[in-house]
XYZ file of C-alpha atoms in Angstrom:
564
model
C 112.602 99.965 144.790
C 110.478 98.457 142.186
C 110.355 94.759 142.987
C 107.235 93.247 142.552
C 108.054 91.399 145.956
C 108.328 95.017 147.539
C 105.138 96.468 146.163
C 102.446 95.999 148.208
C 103.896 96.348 151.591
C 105.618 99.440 150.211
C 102.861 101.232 149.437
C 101.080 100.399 153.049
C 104.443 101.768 154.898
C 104.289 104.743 151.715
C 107.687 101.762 153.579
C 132.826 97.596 150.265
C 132.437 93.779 149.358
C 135.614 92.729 147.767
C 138.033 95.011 148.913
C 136.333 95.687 152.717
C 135.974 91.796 152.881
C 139.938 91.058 152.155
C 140.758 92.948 155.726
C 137.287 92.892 157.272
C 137.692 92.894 161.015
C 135.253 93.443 163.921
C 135.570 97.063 165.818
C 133.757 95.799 168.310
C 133.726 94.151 171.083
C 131.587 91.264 172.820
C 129.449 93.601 173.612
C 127.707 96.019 171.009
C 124.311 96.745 168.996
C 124.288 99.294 167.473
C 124.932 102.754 169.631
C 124.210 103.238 173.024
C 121.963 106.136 175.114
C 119.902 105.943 178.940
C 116.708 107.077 180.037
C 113.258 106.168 181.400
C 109.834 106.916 180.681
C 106.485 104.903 179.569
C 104.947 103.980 176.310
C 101.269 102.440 175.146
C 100.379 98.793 176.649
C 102.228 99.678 179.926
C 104.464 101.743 181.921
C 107.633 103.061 183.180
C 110.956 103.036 181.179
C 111.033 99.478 179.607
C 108.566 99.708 176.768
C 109.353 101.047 173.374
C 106.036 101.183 171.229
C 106.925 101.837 167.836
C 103.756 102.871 165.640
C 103.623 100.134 162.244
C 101.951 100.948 159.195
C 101.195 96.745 158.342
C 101.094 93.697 160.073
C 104.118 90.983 159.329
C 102.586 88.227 157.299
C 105.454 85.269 158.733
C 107.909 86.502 160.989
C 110.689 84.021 159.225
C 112.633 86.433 157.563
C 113.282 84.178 154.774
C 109.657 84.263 153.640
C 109.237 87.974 154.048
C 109.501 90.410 151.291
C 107.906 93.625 153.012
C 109.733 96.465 155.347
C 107.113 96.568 157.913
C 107.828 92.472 158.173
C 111.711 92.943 158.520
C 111.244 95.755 161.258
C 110.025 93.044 163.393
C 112.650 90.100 162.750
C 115.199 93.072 162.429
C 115.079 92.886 166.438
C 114.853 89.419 166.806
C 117.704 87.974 164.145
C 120.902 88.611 162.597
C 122.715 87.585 160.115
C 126.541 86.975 159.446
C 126.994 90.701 157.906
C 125.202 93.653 160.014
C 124.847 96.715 158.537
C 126.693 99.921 160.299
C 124.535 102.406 162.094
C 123.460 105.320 160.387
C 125.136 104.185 157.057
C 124.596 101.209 154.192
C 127.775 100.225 154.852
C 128.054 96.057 156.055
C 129.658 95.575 159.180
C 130.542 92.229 161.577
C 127.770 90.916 163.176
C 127.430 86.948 163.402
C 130.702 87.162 161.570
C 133.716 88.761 163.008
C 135.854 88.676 159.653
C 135.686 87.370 156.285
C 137.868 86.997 153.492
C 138.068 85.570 149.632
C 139.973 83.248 148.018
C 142.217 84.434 145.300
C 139.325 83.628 142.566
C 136.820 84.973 144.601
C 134.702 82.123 144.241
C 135.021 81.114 147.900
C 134.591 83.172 150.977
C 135.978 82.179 154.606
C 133.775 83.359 157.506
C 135.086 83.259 161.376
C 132.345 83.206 163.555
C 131.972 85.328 166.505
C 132.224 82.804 169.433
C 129.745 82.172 172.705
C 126.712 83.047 170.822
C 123.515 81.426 171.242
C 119.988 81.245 169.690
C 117.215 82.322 172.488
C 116.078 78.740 172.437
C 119.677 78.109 174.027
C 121.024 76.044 171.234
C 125.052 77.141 169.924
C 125.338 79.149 167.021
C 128.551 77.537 164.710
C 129.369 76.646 161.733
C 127.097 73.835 161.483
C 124.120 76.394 162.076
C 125.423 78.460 159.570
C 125.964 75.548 156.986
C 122.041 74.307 158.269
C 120.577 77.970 157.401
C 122.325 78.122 154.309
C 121.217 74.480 152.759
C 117.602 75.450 153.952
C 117.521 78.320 152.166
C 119.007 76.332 148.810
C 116.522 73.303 149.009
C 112.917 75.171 148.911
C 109.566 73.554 147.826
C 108.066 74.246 144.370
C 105.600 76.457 146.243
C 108.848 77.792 147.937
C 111.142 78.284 145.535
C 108.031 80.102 143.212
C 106.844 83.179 145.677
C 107.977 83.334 149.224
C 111.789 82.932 148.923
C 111.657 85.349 146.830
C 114.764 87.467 148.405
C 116.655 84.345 147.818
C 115.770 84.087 144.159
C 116.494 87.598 143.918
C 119.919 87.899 144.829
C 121.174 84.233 144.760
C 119.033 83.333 141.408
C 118.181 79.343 141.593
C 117.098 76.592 144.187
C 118.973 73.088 144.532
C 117.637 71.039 141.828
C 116.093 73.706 140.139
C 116.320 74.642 136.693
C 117.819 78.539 137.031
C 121.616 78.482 137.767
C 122.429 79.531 141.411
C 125.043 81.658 142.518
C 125.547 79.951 146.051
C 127.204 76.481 145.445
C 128.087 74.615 148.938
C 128.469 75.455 152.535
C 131.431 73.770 154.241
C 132.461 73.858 158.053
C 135.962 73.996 158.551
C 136.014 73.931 162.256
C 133.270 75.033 165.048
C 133.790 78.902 164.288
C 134.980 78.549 160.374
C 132.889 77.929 157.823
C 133.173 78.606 154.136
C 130.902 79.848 151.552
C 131.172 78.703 148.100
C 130.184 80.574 144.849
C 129.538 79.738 141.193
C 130.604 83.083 140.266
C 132.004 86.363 141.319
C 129.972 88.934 141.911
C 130.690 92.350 143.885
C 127.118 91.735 145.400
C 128.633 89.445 148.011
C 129.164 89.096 150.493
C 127.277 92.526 151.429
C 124.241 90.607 149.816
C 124.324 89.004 153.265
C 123.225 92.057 155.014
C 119.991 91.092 154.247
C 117.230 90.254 156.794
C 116.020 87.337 154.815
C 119.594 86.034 155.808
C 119.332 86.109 158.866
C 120.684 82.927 161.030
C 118.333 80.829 162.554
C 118.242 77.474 164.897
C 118.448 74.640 163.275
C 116.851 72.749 166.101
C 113.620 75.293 165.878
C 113.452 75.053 162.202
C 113.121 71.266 162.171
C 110.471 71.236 164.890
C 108.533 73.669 163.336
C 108.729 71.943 159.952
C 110.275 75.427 158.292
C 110.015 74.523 154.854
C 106.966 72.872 154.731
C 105.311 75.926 152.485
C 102.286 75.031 150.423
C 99.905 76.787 148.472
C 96.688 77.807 149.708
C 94.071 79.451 147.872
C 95.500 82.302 145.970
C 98.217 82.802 148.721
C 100.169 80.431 150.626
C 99.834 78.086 153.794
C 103.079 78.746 156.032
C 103.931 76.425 158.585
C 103.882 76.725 162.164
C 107.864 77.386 162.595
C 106.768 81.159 160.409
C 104.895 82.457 163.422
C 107.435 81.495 166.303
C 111.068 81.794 164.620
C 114.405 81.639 166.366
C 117.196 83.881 166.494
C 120.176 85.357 168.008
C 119.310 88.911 168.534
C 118.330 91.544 171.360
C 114.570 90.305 171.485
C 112.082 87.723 171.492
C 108.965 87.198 170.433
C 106.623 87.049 173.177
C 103.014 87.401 171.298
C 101.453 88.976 168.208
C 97.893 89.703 169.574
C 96.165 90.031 165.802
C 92.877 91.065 167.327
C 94.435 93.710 169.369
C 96.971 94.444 166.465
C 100.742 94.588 168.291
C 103.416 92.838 168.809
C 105.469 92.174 171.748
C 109.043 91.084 172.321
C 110.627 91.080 175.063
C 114.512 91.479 175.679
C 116.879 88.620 175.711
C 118.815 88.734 178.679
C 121.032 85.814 177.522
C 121.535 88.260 174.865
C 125.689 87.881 173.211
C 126.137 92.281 173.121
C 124.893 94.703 175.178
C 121.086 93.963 176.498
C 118.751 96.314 174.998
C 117.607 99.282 176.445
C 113.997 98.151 177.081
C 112.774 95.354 178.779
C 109.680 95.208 175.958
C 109.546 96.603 172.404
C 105.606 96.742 170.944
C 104.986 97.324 167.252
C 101.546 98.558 167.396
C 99.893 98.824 164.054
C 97.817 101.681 162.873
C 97.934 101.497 158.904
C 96.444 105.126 158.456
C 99.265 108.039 158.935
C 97.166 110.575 159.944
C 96.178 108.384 162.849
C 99.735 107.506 163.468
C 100.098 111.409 163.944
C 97.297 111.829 166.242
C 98.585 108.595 168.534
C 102.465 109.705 168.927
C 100.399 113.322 170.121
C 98.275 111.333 172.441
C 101.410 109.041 174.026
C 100.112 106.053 172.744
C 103.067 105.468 170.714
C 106.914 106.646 170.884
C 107.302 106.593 167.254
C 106.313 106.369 163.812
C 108.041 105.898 160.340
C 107.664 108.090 157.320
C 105.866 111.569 158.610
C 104.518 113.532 155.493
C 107.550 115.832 154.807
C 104.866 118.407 155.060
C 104.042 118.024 158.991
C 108.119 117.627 159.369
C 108.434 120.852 160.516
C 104.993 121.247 162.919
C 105.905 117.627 163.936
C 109.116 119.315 165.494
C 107.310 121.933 167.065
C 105.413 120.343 169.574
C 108.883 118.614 170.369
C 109.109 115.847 168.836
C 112.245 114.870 166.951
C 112.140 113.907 163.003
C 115.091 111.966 162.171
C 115.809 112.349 158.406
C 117.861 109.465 157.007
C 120.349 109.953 153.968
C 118.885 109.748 151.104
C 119.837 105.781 149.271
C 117.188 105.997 146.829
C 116.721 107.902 143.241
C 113.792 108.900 141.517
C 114.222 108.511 137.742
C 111.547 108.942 134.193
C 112.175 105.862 132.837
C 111.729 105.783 128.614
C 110.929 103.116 126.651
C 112.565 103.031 122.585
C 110.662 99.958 121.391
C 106.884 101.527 122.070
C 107.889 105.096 121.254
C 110.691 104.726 118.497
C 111.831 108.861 118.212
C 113.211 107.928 121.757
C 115.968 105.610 120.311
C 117.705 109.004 119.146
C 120.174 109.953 121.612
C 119.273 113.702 120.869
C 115.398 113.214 121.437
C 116.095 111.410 124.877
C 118.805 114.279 125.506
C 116.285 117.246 124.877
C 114.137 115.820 127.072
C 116.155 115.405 129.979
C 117.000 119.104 128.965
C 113.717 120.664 129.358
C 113.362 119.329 132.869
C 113.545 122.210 135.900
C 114.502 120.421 138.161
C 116.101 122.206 140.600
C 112.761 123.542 140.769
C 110.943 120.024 141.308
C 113.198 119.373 144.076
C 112.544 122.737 145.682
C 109.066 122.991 145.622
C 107.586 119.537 145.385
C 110.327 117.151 147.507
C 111.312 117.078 151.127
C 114.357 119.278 152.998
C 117.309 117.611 152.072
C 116.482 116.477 148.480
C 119.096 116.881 145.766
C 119.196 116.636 141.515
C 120.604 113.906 140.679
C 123.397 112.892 138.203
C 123.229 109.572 137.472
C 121.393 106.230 139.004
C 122.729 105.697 141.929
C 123.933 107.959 145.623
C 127.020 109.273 146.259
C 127.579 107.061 148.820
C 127.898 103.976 146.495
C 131.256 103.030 145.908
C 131.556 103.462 141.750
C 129.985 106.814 141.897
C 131.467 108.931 139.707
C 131.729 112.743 141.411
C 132.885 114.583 138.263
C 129.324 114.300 136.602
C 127.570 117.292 137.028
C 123.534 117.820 136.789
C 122.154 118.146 133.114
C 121.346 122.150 133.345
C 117.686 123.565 132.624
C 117.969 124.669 128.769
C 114.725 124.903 127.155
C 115.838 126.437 124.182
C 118.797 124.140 124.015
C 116.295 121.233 124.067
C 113.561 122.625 121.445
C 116.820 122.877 118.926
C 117.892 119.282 119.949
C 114.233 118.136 118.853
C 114.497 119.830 116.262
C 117.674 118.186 114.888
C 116.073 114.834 115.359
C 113.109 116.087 113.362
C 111.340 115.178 116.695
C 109.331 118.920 116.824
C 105.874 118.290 118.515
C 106.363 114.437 118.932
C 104.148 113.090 121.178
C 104.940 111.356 124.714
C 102.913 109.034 126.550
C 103.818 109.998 130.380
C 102.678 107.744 132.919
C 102.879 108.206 136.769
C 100.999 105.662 139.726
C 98.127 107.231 141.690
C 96.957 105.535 145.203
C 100.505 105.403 146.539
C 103.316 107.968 147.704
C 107.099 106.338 147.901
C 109.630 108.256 150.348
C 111.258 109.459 146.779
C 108.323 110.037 144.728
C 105.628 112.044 147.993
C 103.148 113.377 145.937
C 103.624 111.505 142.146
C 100.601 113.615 140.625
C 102.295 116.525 141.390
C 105.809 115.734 140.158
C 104.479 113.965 137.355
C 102.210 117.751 136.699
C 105.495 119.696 137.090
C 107.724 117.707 134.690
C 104.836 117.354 132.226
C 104.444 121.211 131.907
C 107.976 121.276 131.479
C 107.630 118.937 128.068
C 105.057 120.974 127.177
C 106.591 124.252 127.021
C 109.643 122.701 124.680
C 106.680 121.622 122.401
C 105.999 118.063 123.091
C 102.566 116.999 122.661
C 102.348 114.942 126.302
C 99.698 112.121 126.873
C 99.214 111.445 130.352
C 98.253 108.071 131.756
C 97.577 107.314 135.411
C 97.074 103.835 137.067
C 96.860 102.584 140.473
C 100.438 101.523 141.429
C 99.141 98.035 142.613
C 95.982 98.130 140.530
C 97.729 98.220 136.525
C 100.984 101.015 136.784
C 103.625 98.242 137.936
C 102.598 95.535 135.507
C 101.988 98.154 132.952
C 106.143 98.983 133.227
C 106.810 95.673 133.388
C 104.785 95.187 129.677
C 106.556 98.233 128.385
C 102.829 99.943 128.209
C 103.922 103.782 128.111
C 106.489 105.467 126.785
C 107.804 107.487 129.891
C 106.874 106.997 133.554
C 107.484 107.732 136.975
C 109.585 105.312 139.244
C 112.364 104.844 141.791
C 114.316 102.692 143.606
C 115.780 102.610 147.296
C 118.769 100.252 147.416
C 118.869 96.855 149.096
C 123.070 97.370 149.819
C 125.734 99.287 149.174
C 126.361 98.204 146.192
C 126.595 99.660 142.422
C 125.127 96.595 140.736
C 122.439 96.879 143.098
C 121.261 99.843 141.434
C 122.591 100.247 137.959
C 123.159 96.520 137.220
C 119.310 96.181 138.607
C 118.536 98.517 135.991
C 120.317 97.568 132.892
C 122.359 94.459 133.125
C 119.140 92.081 132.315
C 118.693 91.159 128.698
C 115.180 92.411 129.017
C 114.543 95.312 131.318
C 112.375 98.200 131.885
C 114.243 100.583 129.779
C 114.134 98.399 126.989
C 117.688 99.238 126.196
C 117.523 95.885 123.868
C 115.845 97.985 121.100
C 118.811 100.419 120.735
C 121.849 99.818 119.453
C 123.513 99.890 122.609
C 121.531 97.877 124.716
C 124.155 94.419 124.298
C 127.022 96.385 124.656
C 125.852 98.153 128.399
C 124.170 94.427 129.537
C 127.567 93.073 128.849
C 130.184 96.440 130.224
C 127.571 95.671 133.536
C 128.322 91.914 134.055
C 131.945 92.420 133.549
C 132.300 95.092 135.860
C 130.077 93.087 138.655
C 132.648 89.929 138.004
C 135.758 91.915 138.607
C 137.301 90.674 141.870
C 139.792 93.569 142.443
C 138.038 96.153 143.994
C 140.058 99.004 143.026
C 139.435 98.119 139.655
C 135.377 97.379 139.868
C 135.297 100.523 141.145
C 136.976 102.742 138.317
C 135.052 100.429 135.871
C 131.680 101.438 137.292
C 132.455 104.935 137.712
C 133.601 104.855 133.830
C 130.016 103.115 133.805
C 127.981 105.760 135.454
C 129.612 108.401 132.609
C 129.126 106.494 129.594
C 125.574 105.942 131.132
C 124.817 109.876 131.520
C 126.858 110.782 128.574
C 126.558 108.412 125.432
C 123.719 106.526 126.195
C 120.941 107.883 128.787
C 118.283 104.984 128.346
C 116.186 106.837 131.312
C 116.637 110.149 133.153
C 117.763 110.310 136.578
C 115.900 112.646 138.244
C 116.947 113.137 142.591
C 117.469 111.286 145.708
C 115.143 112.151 148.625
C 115.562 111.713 152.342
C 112.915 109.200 153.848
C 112.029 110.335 158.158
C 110.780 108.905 161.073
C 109.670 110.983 163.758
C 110.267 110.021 167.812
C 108.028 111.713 170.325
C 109.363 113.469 173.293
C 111.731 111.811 175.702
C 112.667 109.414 172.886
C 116.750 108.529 172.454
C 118.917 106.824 170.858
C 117.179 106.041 167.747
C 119.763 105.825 164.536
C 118.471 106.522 161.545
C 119.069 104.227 158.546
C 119.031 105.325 154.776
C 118.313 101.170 154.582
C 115.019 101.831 156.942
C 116.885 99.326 158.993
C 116.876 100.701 162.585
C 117.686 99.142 165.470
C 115.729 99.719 168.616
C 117.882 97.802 171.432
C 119.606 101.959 171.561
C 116.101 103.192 172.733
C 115.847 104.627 175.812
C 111.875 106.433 176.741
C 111.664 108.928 179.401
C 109.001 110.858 180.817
């Protein structure tokens, strides 16, 4: 994703609602997490069976989910915390968790929650409906400071903070008895519930938060002064913190035996971090570590050789050249932006430049989004057919400025020089005059998107949920985005087809709206060029099991079992 809140945490890692939520109903029983496997075996900073040392590109900055905004942060809390929604193993699909069923009033403007029952917070306080209600009016009544950087997930997804001056969509919490508790909106939108999957989400105890003065954020400096509640946090999951050693760089939890589900697999769970990949290579060899995240796709296969095990997750991300009509005005011509897309090989990018499993894409989003529309087929390699388009337009030997980021490498974009050399040569062999432009991603590229500096660039996006407005709604619904799609002439017309589809209640019918979406997209107005989806690994040395992989990066490690 391209979130400013993402970015630089993303580069140091290189890192449904309506209809499910009429009927949702827990499969599982009082005692679940995620999977289940057995073994023994020893890890760095000990030994025997009961440590899992996990290999971490980045230190957490808090470890209150709220605050975070970074993958390598949420890996951590991920363990410690959940939130009303989980997220089913192996998929992006939302599943029970805090919550064993939810469902919407007629309007959709109110959701009912029953909460599963015995469950408490590690610092033995209940989790009810009053804790819910608590972690929901914290999150709505941030500082200033707050409300302007950290909770940024919050602000993201939920839009304004209680006595702000952006509308909100969350309006009240109320608890209808000790397990019931209702969520009230300000509008529909098919982001929620499965919003709440989040790890920023997560529940909390009310009685830690208020001890540890939670909100009490101010600004320090350029960054921000966090209080002491951040770096000891609460929550209901299979671990605990125990100690983040900074000098030493890991961090230990330990399992919670009073734990509601089944007890994780390892008594202790260390996130050791080792920013460098290579290194992160050479320690799994050594036995320092048990595992690692993101393995260059080239050492996938010699990675597997000395036998270890690279777990490749389905791909939820896309790669796309986003174009931009109000710098470079030929692009506003459907035909222009058309020929372009034309004289792209890809089927020979993803074959020689992205990882096994990589696929062309056909429009902004996976298939596993509900709203993908299956009879779109890929845009087929015509040179020819694009130099005629061009020539139509009376766009022969325009010139493109193409941009692509240097000093980073995203799980769908490995090598962005290299991409960006292929699909450059391919512009230049239809006759396109191409001006290439290269910044640091954190160091110009980003903000230079955001300013609508070049006229085509490189960028992607790996979805928060399972949700279409997640991806194409993030892309196109704004009145001012990145594609700039308020400089053609149907720019109004998608913002608006976006917001009604996202405030249909009937799922059924959301659905067949965005899938009509996703073709009028592709077809009659293409305001940036889907490129593929790519499959993010991890790897897991020897003896490693039960480790699910996540196309949300959102792995659970109570499954883990390490044997010798």
């Amino acid at each position: 994703m391209k979130l400013t809140r993402r970015t630089a945490a993303a580069v140091l890692a290189t890192s449904v609602a309506l209809g499910m939520a009429g009927c949702a109903k827990s499969d599982r029983t009082s005692s679940t997490s995620g999977g289940s496997a057995s073994g023994s075996g020893s890890a760095s900073g000990g030994t025997g069976s009961d440590t899992f040392t996990f290999g971490a590109a980045g230190a957490p900055e808090v470890f209150d989910p709220f605050y975070a905004s970074d993958g390598e942060t949420f890996r951590v809390t991920r363990q410690m915390m959940q939130g009303l929604l989980g997220i089913k193993p192996g998929t992006a699909d939302p599943e029970p968790e805090l919550a064993e069923s939810w469902e919407p009033s007629k309007d959709g403007l109110s959701w009912t929650f029953k909460l599963r029952q015995g469950v408490k917070f590690t610092d033995g306080e209940a989790f009810n409906a009053d804790a819910v209600c608590y972690n929901f009016d914290r999150m709505f009544e941030q500082n200033e400071v707050a409300a302007a950087g950290p909770a940024e997930y919050w602000a993201y997804t939920m839009g304004g903070f209680k006595g702000g001056k952006d509308a909100s969509l969350y309006k009240s919490c109320e608890v209808k008895d000790e397990s019931t508790v209702v969520l009230n909106l300000t509008r529909v939108t098919s982001d929620f519930p499965v919003l709440l999957t989040l790890d920023s989400f997560s529940m909390q105890s009310p009685k830690a938060m208020e001890a540890g003065d939670a909100n009490n954020v101010a600004k320090e400096g350029e960054g921000f002064k966090y209080p002491a509640y951040s770096m000891a946090p609460v929550g209901t999951g299979p671990y605990k913190l125990e100690k983040y050693d900074e000098a030493n760089k890991t961090i230990t939890l330990v399992r919670n035996d009073d734990y509601w589900g089944d007890k994780a697999k390892t008594a202790k769970l260390v996130f050791k971090i080792i920013p460098d990949e290579s290194t992160r290579r050479q320690e799994l060899e050594a036995g320092s570590i048990n595992a690692y995240d993101l393995p260059n796709p080239v050492d996938w296969k010699s990675l597997t050789d000395e036998g270890n095990k690279v777990l490749v997750r389905p791909a939820f991300n896309i790669l796309y050249m986003g174009l931009n009509p109000e710098k470079n005005a030929k692009l506003k011509d459907l035909r222009v932006r058309k020929a372009i897309y034309m004289a792209l090989n890809r089927d020979q990018l993803v074959a020689s430049q992205l990882p096994e499993g990589a696929k062309v894409a056909t429009q902004f989003m996976p298939d596993t989004v509900a709203g993908y529309n299956t009879s779109l087929q890929p845009v087929k390699y015509d040179p020819e057919g694009a130099k005629k388009l061009l020539a139509e337009a009376g766009a022969t030997g325009m010139t493109l400025q193409f941009a692509y980021p240097s000093e980073v490498s995203r799980p769908y974009m490995p090598d962005p020089q290299k991409i960006h050399e292929a699909l450059a040569k391919n512009l230049t062999d239809i006759g396109i005059k191409v001006d290439v432009v290269t910044k640091p991603w954190n160091g110009g590229y980003l903000d230079g998107v955001d300013n609508g500096l070049f006229d085509a660039w490189l960028l992607g996006w790996t979805g928060d949920y399972n949700s279409a407005n997640n991806f194409i709604g993030t892309f196109f619904s704004s009145d001012t985005n990145d594609f700039h799609t308020y400089a053609t002439d149907f720019g109004k017309t998608l913002t608006k087809e976006l917001r009604d589809a996202d405030g249909l209640v009937d799922e059924a019918e959301r659905t067949t709206a965005y899938e009509a979406l996703n073709q009028k997209i592709m077809e009659d107005y293409l305001p940036g060029l889907p490129i593929s989806h790519s499959p993010p690994a991890l790897v897991v040395g020897k003896g490693v099991d039960g480790l699910v992989a996540s196309p949300l990066t959102a792995e659970m490690f109570d499954t883990v079992t390490v044997s010798k």
